[in-house]
Coordinates of C-alpha atoms in Angstrom, one line a residue:
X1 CA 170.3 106.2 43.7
X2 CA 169.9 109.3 41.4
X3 CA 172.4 112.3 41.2
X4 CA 171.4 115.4 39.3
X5 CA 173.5 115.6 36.1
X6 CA 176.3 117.9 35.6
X7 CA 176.6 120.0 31.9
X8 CA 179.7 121.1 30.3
X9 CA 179.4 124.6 28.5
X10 CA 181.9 125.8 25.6
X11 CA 183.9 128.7 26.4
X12 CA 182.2 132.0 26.5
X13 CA 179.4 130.5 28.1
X14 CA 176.8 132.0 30.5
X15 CA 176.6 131.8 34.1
X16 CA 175.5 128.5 34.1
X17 CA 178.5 127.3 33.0
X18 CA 180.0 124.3 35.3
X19 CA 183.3 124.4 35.6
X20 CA 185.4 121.5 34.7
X21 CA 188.2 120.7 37.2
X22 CA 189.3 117.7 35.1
X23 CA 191.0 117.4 31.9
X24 CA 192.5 114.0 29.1
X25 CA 195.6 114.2 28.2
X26 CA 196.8 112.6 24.6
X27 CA 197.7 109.6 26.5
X28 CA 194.3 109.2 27.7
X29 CA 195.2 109.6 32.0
X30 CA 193.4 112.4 33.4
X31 CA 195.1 115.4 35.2
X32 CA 193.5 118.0 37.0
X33 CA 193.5 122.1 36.3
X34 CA 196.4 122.4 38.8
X35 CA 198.9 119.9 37.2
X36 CA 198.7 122.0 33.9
X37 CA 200.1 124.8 31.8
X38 CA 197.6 128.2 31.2
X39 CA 195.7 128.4 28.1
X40 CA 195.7 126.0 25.1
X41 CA 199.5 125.0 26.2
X42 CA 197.9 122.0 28.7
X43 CA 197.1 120.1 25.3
X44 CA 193.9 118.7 26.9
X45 CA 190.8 117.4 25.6
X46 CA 187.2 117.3 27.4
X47 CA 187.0 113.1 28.8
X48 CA 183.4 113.7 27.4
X49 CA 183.4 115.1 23.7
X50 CA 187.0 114.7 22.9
X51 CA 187.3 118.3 22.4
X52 CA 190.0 120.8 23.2
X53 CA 190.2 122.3 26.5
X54 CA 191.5 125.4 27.7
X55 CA 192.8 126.0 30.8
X56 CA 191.5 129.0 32.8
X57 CA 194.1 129.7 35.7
X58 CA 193.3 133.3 36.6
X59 CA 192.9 135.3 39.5
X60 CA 189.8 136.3 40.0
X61 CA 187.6 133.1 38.8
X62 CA 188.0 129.4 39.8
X63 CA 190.7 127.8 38.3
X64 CA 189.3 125.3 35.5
X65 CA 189.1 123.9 32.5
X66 CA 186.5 124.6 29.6
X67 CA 185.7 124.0 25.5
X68 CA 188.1 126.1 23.1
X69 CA 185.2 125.4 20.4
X70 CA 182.4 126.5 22.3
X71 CA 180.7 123.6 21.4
X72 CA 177.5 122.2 24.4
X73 CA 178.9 118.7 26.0
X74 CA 176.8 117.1 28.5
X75 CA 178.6 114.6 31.2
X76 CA 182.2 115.9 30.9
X77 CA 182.5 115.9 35.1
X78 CA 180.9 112.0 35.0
X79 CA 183.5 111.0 32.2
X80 CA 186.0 112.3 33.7
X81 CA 185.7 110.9 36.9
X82 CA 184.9 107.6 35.1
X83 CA 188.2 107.7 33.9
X84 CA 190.0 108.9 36.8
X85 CA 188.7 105.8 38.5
X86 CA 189.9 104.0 36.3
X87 CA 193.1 104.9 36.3
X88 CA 192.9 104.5 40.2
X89 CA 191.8 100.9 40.2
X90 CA 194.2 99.7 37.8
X91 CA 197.4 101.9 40.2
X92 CA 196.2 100.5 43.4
X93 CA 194.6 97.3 42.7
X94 CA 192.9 96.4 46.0
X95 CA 189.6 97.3 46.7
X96 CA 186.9 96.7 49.8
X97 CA 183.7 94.9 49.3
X98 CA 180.7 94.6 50.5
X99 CA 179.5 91.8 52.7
X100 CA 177.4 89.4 50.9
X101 CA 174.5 88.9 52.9
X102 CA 170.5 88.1 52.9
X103 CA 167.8 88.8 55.3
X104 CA 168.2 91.2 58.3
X105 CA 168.2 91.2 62.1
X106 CA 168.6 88.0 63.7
X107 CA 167.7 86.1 60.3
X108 CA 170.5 87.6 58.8
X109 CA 172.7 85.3 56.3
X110 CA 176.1 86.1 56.1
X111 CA 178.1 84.4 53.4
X112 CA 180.9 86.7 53.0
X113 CA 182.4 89.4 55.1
X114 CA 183.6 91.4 52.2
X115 CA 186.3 93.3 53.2
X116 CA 190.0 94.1 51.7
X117 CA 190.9 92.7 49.0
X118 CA 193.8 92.8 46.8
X119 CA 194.3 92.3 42.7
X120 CA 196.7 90.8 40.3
X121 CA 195.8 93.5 37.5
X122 CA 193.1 95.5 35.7
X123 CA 191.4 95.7 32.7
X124 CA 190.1 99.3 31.0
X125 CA 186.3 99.5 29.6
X126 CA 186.5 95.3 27.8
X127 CA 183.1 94.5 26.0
X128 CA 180.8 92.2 27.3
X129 CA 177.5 90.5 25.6
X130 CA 175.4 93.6 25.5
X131 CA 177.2 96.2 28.6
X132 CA 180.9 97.2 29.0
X133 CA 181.9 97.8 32.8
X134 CA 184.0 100.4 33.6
X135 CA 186.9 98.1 34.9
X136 CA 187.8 94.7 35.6
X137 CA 190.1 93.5 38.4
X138 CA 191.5 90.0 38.2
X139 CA 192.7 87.8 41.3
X140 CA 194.1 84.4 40.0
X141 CA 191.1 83.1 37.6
X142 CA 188.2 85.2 39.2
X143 CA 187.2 88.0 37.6
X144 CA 185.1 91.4 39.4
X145 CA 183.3 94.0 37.3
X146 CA 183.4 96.9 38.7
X147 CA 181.0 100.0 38.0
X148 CA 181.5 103.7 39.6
X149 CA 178.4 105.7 39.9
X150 CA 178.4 109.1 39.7
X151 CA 174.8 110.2 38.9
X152 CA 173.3 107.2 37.7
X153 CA 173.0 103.5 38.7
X154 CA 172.9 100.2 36.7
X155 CA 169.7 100.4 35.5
X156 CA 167.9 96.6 35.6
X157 CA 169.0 95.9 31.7
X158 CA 172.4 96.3 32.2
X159 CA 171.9 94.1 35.7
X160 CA 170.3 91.4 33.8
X161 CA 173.1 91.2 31.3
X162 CA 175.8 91.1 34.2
X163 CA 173.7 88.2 35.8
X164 CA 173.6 86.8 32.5
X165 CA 177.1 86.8 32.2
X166 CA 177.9 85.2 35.8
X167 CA 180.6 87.2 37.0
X168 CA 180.5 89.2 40.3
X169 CA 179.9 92.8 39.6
X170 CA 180.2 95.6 42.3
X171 CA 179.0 99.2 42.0
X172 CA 180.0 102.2 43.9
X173 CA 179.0 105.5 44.6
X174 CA 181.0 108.8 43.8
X175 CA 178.2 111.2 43.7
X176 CA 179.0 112.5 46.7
X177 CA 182.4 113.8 46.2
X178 CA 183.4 117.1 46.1
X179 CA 184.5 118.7 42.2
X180 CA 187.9 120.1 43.7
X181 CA 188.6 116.9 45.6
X182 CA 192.2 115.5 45.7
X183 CA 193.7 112.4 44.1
X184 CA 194.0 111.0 47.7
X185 CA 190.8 111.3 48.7
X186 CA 189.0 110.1 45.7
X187 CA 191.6 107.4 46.3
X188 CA 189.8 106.8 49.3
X189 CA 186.4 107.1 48.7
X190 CA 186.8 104.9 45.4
X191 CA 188.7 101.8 47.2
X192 CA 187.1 101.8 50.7
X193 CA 184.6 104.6 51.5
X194 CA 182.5 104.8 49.4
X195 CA 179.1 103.3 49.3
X196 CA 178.8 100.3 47.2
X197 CA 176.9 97.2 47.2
X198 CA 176.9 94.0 45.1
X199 CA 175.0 94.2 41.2
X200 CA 175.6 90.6 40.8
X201 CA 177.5 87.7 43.2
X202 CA 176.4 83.8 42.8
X203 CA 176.8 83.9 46.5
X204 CA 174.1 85.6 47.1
X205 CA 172.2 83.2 45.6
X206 CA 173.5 81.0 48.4
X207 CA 172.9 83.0 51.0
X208 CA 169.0 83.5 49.8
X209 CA 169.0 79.5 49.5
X210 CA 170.6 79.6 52.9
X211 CA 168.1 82.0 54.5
X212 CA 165.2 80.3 52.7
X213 CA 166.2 77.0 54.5
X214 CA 166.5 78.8 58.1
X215 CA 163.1 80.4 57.3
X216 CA 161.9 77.0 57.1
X217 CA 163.7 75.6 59.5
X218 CA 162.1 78.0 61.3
X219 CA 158.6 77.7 60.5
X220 CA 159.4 73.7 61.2
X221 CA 160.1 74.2 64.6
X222 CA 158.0 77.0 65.4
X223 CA 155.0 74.6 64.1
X224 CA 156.1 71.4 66.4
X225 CA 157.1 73.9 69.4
X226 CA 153.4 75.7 68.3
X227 CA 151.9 72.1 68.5
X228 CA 153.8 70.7 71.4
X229 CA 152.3 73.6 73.4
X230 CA 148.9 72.9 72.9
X231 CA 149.4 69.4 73.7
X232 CA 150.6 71.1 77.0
X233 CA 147.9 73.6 77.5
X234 CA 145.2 70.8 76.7
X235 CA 147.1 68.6 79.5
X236 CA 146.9 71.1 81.8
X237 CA 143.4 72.0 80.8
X238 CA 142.2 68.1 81.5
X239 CA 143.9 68.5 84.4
X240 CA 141.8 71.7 85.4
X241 CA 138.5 69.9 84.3
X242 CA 139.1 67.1 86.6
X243 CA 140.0 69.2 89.8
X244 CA 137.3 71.4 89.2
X245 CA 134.8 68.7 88.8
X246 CA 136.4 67.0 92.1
X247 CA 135.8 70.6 93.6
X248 CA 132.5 71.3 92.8
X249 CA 131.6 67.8 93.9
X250 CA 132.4 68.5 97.2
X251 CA 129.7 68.7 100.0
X252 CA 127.4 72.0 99.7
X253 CA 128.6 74.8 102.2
X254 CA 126.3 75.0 105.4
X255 CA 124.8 78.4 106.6
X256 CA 126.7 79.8 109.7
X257 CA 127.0 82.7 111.5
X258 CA 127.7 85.8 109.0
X259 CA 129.9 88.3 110.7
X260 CA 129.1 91.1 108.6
X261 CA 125.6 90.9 109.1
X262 CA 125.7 93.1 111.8
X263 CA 127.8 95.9 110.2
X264 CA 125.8 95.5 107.1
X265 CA 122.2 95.9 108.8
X266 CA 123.5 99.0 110.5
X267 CA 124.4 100.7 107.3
X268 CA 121.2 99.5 105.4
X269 CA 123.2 97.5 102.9
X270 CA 122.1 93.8 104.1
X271 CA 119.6 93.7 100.9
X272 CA 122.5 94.3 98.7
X273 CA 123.3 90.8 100.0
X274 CA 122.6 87.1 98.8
X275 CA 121.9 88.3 95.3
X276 CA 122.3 85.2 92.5
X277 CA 124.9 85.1 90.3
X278 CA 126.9 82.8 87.6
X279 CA 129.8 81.2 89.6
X280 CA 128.5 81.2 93.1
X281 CA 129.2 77.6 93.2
X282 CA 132.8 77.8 93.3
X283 CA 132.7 79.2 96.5
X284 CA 133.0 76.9 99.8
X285 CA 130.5 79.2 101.9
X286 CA 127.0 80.4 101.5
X287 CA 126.3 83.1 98.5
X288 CA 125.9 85.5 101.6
X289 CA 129.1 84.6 103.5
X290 CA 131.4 85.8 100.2
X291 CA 129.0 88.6 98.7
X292 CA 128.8 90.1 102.6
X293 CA 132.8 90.3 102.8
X294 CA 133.3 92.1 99.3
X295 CA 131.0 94.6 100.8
X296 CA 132.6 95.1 103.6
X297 CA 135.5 95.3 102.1
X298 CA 134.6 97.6 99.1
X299 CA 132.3 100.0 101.1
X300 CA 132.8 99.8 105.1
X301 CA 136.4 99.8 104.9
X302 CA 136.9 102.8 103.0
X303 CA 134.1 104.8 104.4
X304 CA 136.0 104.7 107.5
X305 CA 137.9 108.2 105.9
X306 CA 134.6 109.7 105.7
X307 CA 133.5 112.4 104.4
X308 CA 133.2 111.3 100.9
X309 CA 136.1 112.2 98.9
X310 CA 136.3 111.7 95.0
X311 CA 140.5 110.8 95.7
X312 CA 139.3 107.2 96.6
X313 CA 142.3 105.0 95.5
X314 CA 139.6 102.3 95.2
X315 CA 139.9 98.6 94.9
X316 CA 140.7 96.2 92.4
X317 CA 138.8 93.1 93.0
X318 CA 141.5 91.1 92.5
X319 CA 142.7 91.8 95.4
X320 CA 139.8 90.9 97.1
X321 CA 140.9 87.1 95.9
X322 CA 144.4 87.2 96.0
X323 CA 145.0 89.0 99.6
X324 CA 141.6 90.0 100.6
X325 CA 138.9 87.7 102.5
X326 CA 137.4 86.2 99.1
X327 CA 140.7 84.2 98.8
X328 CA 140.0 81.3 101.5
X329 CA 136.6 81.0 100.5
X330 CA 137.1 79.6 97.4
X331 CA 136.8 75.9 96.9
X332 CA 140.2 73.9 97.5
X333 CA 141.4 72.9 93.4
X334 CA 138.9 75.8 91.8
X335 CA 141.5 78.3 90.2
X336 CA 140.8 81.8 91.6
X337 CA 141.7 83.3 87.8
X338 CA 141.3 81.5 84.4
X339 CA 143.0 82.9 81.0
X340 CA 140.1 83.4 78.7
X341 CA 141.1 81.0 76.1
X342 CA 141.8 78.7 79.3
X343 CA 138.3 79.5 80.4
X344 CA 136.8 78.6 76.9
X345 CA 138.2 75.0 76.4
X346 CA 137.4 74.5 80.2
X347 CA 133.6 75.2 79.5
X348 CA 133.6 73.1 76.3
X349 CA 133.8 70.3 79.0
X350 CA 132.2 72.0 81.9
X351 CA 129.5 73.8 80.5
X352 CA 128.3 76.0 83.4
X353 CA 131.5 76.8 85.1
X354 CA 132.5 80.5 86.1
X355 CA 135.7 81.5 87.8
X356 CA 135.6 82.8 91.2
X357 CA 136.7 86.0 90.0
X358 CA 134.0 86.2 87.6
X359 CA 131.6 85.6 89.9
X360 CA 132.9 88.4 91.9
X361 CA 132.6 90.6 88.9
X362 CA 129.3 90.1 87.9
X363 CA 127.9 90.6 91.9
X364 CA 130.0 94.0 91.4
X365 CA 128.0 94.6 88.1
X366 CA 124.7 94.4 90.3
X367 CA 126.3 96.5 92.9
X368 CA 126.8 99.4 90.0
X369 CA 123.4 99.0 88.6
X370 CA 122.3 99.2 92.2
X371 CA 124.1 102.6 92.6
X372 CA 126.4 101.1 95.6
X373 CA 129.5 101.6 93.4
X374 CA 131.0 102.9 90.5
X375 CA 133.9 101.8 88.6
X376 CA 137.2 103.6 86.7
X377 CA 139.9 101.9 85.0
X378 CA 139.1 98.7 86.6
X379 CA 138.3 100.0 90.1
X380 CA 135.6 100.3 92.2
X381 CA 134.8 103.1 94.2
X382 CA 131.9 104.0 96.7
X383 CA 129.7 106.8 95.2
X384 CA 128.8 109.5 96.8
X385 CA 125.0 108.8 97.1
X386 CA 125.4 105.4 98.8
X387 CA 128.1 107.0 101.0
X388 CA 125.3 109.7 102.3
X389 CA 123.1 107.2 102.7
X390 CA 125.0 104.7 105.1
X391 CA 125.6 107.7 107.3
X392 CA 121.9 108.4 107.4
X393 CA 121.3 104.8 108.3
X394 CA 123.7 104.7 110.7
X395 CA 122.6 107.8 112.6
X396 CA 119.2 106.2 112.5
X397 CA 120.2 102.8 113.1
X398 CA 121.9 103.9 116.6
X399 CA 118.9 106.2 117.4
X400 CA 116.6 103.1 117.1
X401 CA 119.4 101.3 118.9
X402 CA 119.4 104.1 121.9
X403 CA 115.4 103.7 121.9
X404 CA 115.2 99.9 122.3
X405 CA 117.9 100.3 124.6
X406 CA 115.9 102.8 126.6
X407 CA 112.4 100.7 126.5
X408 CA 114.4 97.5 128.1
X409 CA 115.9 99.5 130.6
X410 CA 112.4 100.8 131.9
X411 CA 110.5 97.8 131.2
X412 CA 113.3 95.9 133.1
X413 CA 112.9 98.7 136.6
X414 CA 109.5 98.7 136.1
X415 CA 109.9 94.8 136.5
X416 CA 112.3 94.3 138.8
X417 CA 110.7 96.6 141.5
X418 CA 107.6 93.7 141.6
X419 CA 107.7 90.8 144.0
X420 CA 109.1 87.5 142.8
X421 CA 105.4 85.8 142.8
X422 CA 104.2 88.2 140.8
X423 CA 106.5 88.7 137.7
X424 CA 107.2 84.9 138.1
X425 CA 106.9 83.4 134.4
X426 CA 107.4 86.8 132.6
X427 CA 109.9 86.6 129.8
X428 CA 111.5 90.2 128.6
X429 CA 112.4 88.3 125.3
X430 CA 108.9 87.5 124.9
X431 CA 108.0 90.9 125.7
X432 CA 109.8 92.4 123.2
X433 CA 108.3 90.2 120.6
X434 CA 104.4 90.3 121.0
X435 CA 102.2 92.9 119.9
X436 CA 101.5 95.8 122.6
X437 CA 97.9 97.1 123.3
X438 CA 97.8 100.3 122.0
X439 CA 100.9 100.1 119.5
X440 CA 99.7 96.8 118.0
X441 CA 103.4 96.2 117.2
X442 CA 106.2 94.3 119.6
X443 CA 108.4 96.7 121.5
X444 CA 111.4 95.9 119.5
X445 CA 110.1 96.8 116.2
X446 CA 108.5 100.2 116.9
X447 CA 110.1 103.2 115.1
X448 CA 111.2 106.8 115.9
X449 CA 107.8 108.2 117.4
X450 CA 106.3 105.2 118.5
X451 CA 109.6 104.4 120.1
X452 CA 109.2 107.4 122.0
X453 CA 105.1 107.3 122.6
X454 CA 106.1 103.8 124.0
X455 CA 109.0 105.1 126.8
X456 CA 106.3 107.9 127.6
X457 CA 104.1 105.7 128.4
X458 CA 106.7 103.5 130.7
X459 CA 107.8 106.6 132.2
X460 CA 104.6 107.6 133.5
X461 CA 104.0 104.3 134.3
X462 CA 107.0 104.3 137.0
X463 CA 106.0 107.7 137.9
X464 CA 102.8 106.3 139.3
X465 CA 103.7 103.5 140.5
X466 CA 106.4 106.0 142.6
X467 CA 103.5 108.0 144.0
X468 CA 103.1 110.9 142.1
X469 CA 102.0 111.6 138.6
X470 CA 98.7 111.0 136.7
X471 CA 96.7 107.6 137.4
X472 CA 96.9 105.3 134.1
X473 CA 95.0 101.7 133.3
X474 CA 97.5 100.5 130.5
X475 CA 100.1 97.9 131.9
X476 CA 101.9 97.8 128.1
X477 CA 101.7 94.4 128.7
X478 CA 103.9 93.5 131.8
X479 CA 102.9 92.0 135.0
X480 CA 102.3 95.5 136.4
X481 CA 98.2 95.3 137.3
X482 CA 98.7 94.1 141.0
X483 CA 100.9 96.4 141.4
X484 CA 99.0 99.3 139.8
X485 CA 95.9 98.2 141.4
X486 CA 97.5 98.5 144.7
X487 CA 98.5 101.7 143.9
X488 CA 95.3 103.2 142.7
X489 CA 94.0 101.6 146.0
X490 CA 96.3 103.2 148.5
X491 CA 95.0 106.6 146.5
X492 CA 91.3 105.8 147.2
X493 CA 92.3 105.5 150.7
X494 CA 94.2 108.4 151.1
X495 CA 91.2 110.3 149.2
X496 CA 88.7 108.9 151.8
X497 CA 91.1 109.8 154.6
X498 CA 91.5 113.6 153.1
X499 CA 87.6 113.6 152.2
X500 CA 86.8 112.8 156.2
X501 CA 89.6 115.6 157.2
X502 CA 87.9 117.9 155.1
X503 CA 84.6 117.2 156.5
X504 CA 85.6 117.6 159.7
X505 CA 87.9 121.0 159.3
X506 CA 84.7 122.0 157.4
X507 CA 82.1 121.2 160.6
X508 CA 84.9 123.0 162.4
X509 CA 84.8 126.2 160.8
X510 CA 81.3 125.9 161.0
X511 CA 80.9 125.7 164.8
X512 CA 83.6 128.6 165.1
X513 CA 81.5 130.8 163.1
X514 CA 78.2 130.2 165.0
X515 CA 80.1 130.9 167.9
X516 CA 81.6 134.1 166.2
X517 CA 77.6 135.2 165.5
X518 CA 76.4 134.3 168.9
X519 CA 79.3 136.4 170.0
X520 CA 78.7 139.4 168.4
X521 CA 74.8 138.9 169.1
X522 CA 75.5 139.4 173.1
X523 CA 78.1 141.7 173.1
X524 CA 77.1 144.6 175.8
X525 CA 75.3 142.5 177.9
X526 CA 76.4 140.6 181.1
X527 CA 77.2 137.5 181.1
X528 CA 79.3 135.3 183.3
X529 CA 82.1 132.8 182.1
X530 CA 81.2 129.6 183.0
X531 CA 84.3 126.9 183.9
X532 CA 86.0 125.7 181.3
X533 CA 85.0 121.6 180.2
X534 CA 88.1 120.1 179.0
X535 CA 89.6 122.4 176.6
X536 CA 86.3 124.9 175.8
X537 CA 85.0 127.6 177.4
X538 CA 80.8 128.2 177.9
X539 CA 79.3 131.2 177.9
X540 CA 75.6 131.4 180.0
X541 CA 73.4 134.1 180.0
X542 CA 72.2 136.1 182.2
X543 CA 68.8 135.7 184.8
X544 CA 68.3 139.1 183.7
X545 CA 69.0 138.6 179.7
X546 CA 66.5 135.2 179.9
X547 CA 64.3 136.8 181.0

């Protein structure tokens, strides 16, 4: 700790004169300007030089002390202050010191309190082997050095030779202190305030020992309870090899009814299903079964708040495991989530093992590369892209839905208005799975205009066979050619009928219009009216008009 150093000026001196608040008396105590007599009358000397002082007590300036010779002294203020201490240590005798301790925080070593401690006497500036400390207060046989700083500390030399000389030295800090300050509170600040710390004590060598000891103590136990542990973590590991091997032994899962598949299919996403990854084994159902519910879960659920919106909360796939639908699909004894040093002694015996949950997150990894999702701060969303496209599919998946729905119900009229002989052995099922003439694809797999081509053609169908509407030869496969040849032969009959109706209306006409011509061929001449012959009247002519 370094304090800037204080100069003494002789009198007349410029403005950079300090002025001294302390003067020496003959009898070597110090006083201070106030306890003093104006001028050259305080018989005072500087506690640095030795030099008289006089002492300035006007009214205008500082009261203070400075050099009657004018002559430059350097350190006056430190000496003095040296000396006051001095004198302070060896009036009060008692003085608080510092605990003496090693280490810090928890690991701190605490060999002595320090605290209050009261002296027998004091000794005055006594020579040592290379250093004099400033005082030295007894208590019974033990001795302490005592050194007051005011701008500079023990340098290392002068610590080396206190070590040397074995005898606890303690050095405190008066650099702080104000130049006016009191007798009272340097008092203060000297025996208990002050900052000080230890230059020398032998029991801080015991307290290093000490700490040293607990250090290893420490590094002791810290290395068994270090060792212990991974005797732990390599039981529990053993006992994770062996209920994952049990596990994986178990009987391979059987296909079964996929209840997604449905829900998938209608949003076009089935193909992003049964994909191969690492892991798949540790599951207890088909690859399909647990890929299918993730992606239910991660895009048909949310989508359910369409339109797309970009304030998804998405979905952790952990949750898929821990609360979701993953969770009872994993095999009984498989751990769900391994710790990656966990995972890496695990593999050392089980060479191809993968965690559920890293199974899951290497299908999502295919699912991003696909485009299906997208993933932020460990989150997977649904992008905007795949959310436009399951509505698309959707809309067209319940068109095409609406359309086979459509060609069953016409087929199935068309079929049920036959008699029983003749649709016996006619299977809609079957129907709806062979290729139709004309289409040269099964009814159930025709798409958007051919859909509709097809319930054209049904619908005109079942307007013939109604009556009415244009005459067709194509049955579309169903048991429909009695029928339609019954049809197109109550037509021919009705055309013969209305042919011979014609022909007669037309031989009609024709007799009333030869009549017509004979009429107007005789008109003026006389002619009787002969009886009517059922419903016609005959005209004769005349004697006179055969003639």
């Amino acid at each position: 700790m370094m304090r800037p150093r204080a100069l003494c000026r002789g009198a007349g001196g410029g403005q950079n004169d300090v002025f001294l608040p302390l003067g020496e008396r003959p009898d070597g105590s110090i006083v201070r300007i106030g306890e003093v007599e104006r001028g050259l009358a305080c018989d005072c000397r500087c506690p640095g030089c030795g030099g008289r002082l006089v002492a300035h007590k006007g009214a205008r300036k500082e009261h203070h002390f400075q050099h009657h010779a004018r002559a430059a002294c350097s350190g006056a203020y430190e000496s003095a202050l040296h000396k006051l201490a001095k004198q302070i240590l060896d009036r009060e005798l008692f003085l608080v010191v510092p605990p003496v301790t090693f280490g810090d925080g928890e690991d701190e070593v605490v060999e002595s309190k320090g605290g209050r401690f009261a002296f027998d006497r004091a000794e005055l500036e006594i020579p040592f082997p290379g250093f004099q400390p400033d005082v030295i207060l007894y208590r019974g046989q033990r001795r302490l050095l005592v050194e007051v700083m005011v701008t500079h500390a023990a340098g290392p030399e002068k610590q080396a030779r206190i070590a040397a000389s074995d005898i606890a030295a303690v050095e405190i800090d008066l650099g702080a202190l104000h130049r006016q300050a009191d007798d009272a509170t340097v008092t203060s600040a000297l025996c208990e305030t002050a900052p000080r710390w230890w230059l020398h004590n032998a029991r801080l060598d015991k307290a290093r020992a000490t700490w040293e000891a607990n250090a290893a103590e420490k590094v002791r136990r810290a290395a068994e309870a270090a060792e212990r542990q991974a005797r732990q973590a390599q039981a529990r590991i053993d006992r994770d090899v062996a209920r994952i091997r049990r596990a994986l032994a178990g009987p391979a899962p059987q296909p079964g009814v996929n209840r997604h598949r449905q829900a998938l299919d209608a949003a076009g996403l089935w193909h992003q299903v049964d994909l191969p990854v690492d892991g798949e084994g540790c599951f207890a159902v088909p690859r399909a079964h647990w890929q299918a519910a993730a992606l239910a879960a991660l895009v048909l659920a949310p989508m359910k708040d369409y339109p797309f919106s970009d304030r998804q909360e998405g979905i952790h796939p952990a949750a898929l495991i821990i609360d979701g639908a993953l969770g009872p699909m994993v095999r009984p004894g498989i751990p769900a989530f391994v710790k990656e040093e966990a995972l890496a002694a695990i593999t050392q015996q089980i060479g191809d093992f993968v965690p559920p949950y890293q199974a899951l997150q290497a299908y999502l990894a295919l699912l991003a590369r696909a485009g299906v999702l997208s993933v932020r701060k460990k989150r997977w969303f649904v992008t905007q892209s795949l959310w436009t496209s399951v509505e698309h599919t959707r809309e067209t998946t319940a068109r095409r839905k609406e359309q086979k729905a459509a060609i069953r119900e016409l087929a199935e009229r068309l079929v049920a208005t036959l008699p029983a002989q003749e649709k016996a052995g006619f299977s809609m099922v079957q129907w709806f799975g062979r290729p139709l003439p004309g289409f040269g694809m099964p009814p159930g797999s025709l798409l958007d205009d051919e859909a509709d081509d097809l319930i054209g053609a049904l619908k005109a169908i079942a307007t013939m066979l109604a009556g009415s509407g244009a005459v067709t030869e194509q049955s579309l496969g169903l048991p429909l050619g009695p029928a339609m040849t019954r049809e197109r032969r109550r037509r021919q009959d009705k055309a013969r009928e209305a042919a011979v109706a014609r022909e007669a209306l037309a031989a009609a006409t024709r007799e009333q219009d030869r009549l017509e011509a004979l009429a107007q061929a005789n008109r003026g001449r006389k002619c009787c009216r002969l009886p009517a012959r059922g419903h016609r009247w005959f005209w004769r002519r005349c004697a006179s008009d055969a003639l």
